[in-house]
PDB file of C-alpha atoms in Angstrom:
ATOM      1  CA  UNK A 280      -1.184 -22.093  23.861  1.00 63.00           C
ATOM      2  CA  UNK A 281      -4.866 -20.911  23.136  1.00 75.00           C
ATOM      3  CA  UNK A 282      -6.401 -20.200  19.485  1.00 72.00           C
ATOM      4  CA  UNK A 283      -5.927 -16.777  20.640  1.00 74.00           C
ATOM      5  CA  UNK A 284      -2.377 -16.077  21.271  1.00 72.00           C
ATOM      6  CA  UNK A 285      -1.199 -18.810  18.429  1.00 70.00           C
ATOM      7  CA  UNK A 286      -3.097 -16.067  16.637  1.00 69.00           C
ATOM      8  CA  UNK A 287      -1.545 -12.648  17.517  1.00 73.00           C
ATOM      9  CA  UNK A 288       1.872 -14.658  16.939  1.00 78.00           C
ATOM     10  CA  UNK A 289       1.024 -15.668  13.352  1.00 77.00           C
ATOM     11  CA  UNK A 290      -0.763 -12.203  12.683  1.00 80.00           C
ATOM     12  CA  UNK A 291       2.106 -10.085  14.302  1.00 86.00           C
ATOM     13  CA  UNK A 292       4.750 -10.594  12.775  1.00 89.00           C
ATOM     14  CA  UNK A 293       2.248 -10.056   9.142  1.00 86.00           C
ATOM     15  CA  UNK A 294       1.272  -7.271  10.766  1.00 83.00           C
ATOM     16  CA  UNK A 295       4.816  -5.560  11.009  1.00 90.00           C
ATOM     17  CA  UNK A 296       5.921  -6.331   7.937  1.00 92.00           C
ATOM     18  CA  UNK A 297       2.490  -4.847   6.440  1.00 86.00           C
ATOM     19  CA  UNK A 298       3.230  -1.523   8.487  1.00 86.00           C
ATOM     20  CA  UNK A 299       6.892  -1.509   6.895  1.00 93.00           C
ATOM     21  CA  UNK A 300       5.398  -2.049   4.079  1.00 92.00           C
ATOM     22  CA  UNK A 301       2.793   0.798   4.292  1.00 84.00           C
ATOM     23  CA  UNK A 302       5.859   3.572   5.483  1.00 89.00           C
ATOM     24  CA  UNK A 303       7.277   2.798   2.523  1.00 92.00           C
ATOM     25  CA  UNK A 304       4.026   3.122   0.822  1.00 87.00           C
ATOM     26  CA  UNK A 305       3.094   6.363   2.705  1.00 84.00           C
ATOM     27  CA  UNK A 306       6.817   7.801   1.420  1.00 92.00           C
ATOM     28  CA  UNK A 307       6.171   6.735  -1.937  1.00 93.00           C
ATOM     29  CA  UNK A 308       2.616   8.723  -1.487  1.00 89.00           C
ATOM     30  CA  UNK A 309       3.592  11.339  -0.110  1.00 90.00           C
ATOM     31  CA  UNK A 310       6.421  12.313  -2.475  1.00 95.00           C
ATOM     32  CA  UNK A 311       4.074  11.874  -5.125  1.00 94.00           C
ATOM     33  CA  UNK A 312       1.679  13.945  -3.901  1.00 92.00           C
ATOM     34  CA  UNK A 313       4.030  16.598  -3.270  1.00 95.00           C
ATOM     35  CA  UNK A 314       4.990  16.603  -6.504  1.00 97.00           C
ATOM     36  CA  UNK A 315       1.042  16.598  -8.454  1.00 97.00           C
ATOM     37  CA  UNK A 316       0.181  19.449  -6.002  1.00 95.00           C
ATOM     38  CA  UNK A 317       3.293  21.116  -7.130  1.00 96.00           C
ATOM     39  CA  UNK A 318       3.048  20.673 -10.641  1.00 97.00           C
ATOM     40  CA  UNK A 319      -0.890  22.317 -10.470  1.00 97.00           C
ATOM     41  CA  UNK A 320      -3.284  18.561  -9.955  1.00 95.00           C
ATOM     42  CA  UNK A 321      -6.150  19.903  -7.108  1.00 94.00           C
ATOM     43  CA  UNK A 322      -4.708  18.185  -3.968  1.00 90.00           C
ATOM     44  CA  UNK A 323      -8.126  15.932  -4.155  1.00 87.00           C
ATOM     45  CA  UNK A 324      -6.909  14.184  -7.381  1.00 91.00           C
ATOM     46  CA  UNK A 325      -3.726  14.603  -6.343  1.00 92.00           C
ATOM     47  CA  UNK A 326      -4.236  12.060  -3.299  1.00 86.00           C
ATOM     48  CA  UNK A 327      -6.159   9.911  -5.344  1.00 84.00           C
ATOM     49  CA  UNK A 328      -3.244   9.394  -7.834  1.00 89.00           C
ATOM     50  CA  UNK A 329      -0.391   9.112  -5.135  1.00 90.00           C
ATOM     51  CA  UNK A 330      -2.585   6.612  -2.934  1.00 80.00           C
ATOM     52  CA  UNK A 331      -2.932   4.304  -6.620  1.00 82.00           C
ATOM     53  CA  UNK A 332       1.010   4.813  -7.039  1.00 87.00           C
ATOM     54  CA  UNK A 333       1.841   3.442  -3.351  1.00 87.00           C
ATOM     55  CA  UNK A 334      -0.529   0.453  -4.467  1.00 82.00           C
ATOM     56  CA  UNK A 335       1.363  -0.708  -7.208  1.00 86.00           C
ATOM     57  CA  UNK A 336       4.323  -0.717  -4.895  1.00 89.00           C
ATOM     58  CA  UNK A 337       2.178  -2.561  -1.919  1.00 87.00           C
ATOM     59  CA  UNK A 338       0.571  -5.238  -3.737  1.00 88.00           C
ATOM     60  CA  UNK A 339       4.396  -6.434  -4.955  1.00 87.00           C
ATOM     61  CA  UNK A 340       5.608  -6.164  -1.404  1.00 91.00           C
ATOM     62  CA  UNK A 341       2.819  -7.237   0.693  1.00 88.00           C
ATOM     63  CA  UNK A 342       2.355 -10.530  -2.068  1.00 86.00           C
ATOM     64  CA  UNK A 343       6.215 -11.569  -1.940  1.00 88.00           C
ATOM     65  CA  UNK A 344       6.918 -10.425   1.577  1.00 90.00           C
ATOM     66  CA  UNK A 345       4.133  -9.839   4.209  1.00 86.00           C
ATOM     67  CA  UNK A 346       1.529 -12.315   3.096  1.00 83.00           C
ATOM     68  CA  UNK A 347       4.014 -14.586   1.238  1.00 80.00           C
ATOM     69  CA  UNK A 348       3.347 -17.756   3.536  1.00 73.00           C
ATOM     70  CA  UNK A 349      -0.450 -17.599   2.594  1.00 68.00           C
ATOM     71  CA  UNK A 350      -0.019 -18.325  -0.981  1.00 63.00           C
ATOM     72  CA  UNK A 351      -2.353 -16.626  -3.259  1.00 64.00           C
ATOM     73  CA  UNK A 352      -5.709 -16.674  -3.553  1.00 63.00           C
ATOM     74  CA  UNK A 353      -7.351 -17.038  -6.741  1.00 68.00           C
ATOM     75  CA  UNK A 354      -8.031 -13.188  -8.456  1.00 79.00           C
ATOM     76  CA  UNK A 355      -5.988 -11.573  -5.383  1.00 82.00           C
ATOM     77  CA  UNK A 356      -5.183  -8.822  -8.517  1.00 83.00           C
ATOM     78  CA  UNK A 357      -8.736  -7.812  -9.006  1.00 88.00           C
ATOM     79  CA  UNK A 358      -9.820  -8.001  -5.188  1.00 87.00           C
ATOM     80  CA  UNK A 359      -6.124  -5.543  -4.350  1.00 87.00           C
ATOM     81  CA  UNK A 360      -7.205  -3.627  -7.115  1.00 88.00           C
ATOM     82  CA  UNK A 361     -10.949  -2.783  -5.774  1.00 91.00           C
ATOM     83  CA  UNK A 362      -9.612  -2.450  -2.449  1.00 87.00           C
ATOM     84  CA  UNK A 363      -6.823   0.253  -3.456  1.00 83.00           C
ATOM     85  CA  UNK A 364      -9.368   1.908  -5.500  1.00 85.00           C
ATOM     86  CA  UNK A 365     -11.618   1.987  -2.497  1.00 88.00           C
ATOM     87  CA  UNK A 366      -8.745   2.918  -0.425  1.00 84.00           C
ATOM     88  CA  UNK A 367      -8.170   5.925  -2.738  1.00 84.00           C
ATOM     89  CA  UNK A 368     -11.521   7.417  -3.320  1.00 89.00           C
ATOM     90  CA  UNK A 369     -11.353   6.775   0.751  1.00 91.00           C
ATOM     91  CA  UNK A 370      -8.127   9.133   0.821  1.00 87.00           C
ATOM     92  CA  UNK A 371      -9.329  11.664  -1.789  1.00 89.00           C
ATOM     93  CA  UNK A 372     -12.809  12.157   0.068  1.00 93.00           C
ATOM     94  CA  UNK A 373     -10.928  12.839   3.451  1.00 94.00           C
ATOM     95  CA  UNK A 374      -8.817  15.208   2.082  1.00 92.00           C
ATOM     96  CA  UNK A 375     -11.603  17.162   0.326  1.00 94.00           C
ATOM     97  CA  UNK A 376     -13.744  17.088   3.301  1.00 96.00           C
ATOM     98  CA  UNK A 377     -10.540  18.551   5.635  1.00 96.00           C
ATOM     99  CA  UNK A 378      -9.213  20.968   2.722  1.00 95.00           C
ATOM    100  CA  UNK A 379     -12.943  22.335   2.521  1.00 96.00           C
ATOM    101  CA  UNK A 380     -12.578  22.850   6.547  1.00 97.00           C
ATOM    102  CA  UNK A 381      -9.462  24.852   6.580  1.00 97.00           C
ATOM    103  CA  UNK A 382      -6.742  22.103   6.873  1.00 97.00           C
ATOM    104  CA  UNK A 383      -3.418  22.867   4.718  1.00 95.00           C
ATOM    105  CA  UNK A 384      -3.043  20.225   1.998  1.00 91.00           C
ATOM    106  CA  UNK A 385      -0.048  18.105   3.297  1.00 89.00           C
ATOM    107  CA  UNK A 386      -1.886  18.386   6.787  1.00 94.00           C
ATOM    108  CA  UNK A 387      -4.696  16.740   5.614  1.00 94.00           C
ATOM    109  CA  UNK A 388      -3.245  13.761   3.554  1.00 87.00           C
ATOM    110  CA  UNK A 389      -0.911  13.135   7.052  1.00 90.00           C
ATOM    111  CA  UNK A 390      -3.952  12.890   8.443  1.00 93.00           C
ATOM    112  CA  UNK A 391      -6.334  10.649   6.151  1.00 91.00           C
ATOM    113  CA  UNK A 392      -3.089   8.313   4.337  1.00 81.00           C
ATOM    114  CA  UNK A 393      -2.653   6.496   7.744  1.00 82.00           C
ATOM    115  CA  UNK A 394      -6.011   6.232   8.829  1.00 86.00           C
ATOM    116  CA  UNK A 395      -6.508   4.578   5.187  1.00 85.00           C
ATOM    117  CA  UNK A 396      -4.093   2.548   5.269  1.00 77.00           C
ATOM    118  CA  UNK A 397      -5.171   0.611   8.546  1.00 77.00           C
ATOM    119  CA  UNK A 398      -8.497   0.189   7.179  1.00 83.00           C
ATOM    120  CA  UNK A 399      -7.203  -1.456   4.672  1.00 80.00           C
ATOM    121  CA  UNK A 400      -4.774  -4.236   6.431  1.00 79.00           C
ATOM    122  CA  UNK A 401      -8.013  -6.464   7.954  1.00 79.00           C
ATOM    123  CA  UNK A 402      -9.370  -6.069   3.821  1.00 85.00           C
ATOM    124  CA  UNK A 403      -6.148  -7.659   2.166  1.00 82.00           C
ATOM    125  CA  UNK A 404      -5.556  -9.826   5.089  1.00 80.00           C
ATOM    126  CA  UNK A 405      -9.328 -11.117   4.860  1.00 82.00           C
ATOM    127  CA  UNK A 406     -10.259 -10.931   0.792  1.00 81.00           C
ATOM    128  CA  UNK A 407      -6.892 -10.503  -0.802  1.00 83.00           C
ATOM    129  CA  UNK A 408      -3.979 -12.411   0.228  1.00 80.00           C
ATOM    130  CA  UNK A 409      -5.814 -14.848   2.074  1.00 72.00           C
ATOM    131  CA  UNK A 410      -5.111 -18.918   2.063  1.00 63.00           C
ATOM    132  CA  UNK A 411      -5.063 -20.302  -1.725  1.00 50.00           C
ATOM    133  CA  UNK A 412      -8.004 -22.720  -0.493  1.00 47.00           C
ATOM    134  CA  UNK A 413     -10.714 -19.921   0.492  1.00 43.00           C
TER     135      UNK A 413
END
């Protein structure tokens, strides 16, 4: 088997379990967002708070269940951390910059959350839940 295809079938299966893992997030998100833009929160802020409240959900799932065989690598916390909060001023800008062209509010976050959200696997696969030993 090459380096390459003993590869795609480590990474797949992580990478299925990571896009579980995100739908749930993205439900989580979107609900919450629903909600802040409901209550009054400008749907800016409101995406950056929902895409922090699927995060707290992601890192427990994606450290106990997609990247579990990796162990942990030392301050995986403070590097999921960064990258959420990247990952939400990331969502928040997109949706400003599409609400400012005309886009409804939900239309926009449908748009930006995924687009996000596979930015972000190749981050937590390379600088947060990578091998204990790197």
């Amino acid at each position: 088997m090459s380096a390459t295809a003993g590869m795609v079938r480590v990474e797949a299966p992580r990478i299925v379990r990571f896009c579980v893992v995100g739908v749930a997030n993205t439900a989580i998100a979107l609900g919450a967002f629903a909600l802040l833009v409901a209550l009054g929160l400008p749907a800016p802020v409101a995406s950056g708070v929902a895409f922090a409240v699927g995060a707290v959900n992601s890192f427990q799932l994606n450290r106990r269940w997609t990247f579990a065989g990796l162990g942990i690598a030392r301050h995986a916390l403070l590097r999921f951390a960064a990258t959420q909060g990247a990952g939400a001023l990331a969502s928040a800008g997109g949706v400003f910059v599409l609400e400012h062209a005309g886009w409804p509010e939900m239309a926009a976050e449908c748009v930006i959350l995924p687009c996000v959200t596979a930015a972000l696997y190749s981050v937590s696969r390379l600088l947060v839940f990578r091998s204990a030993s790197i």
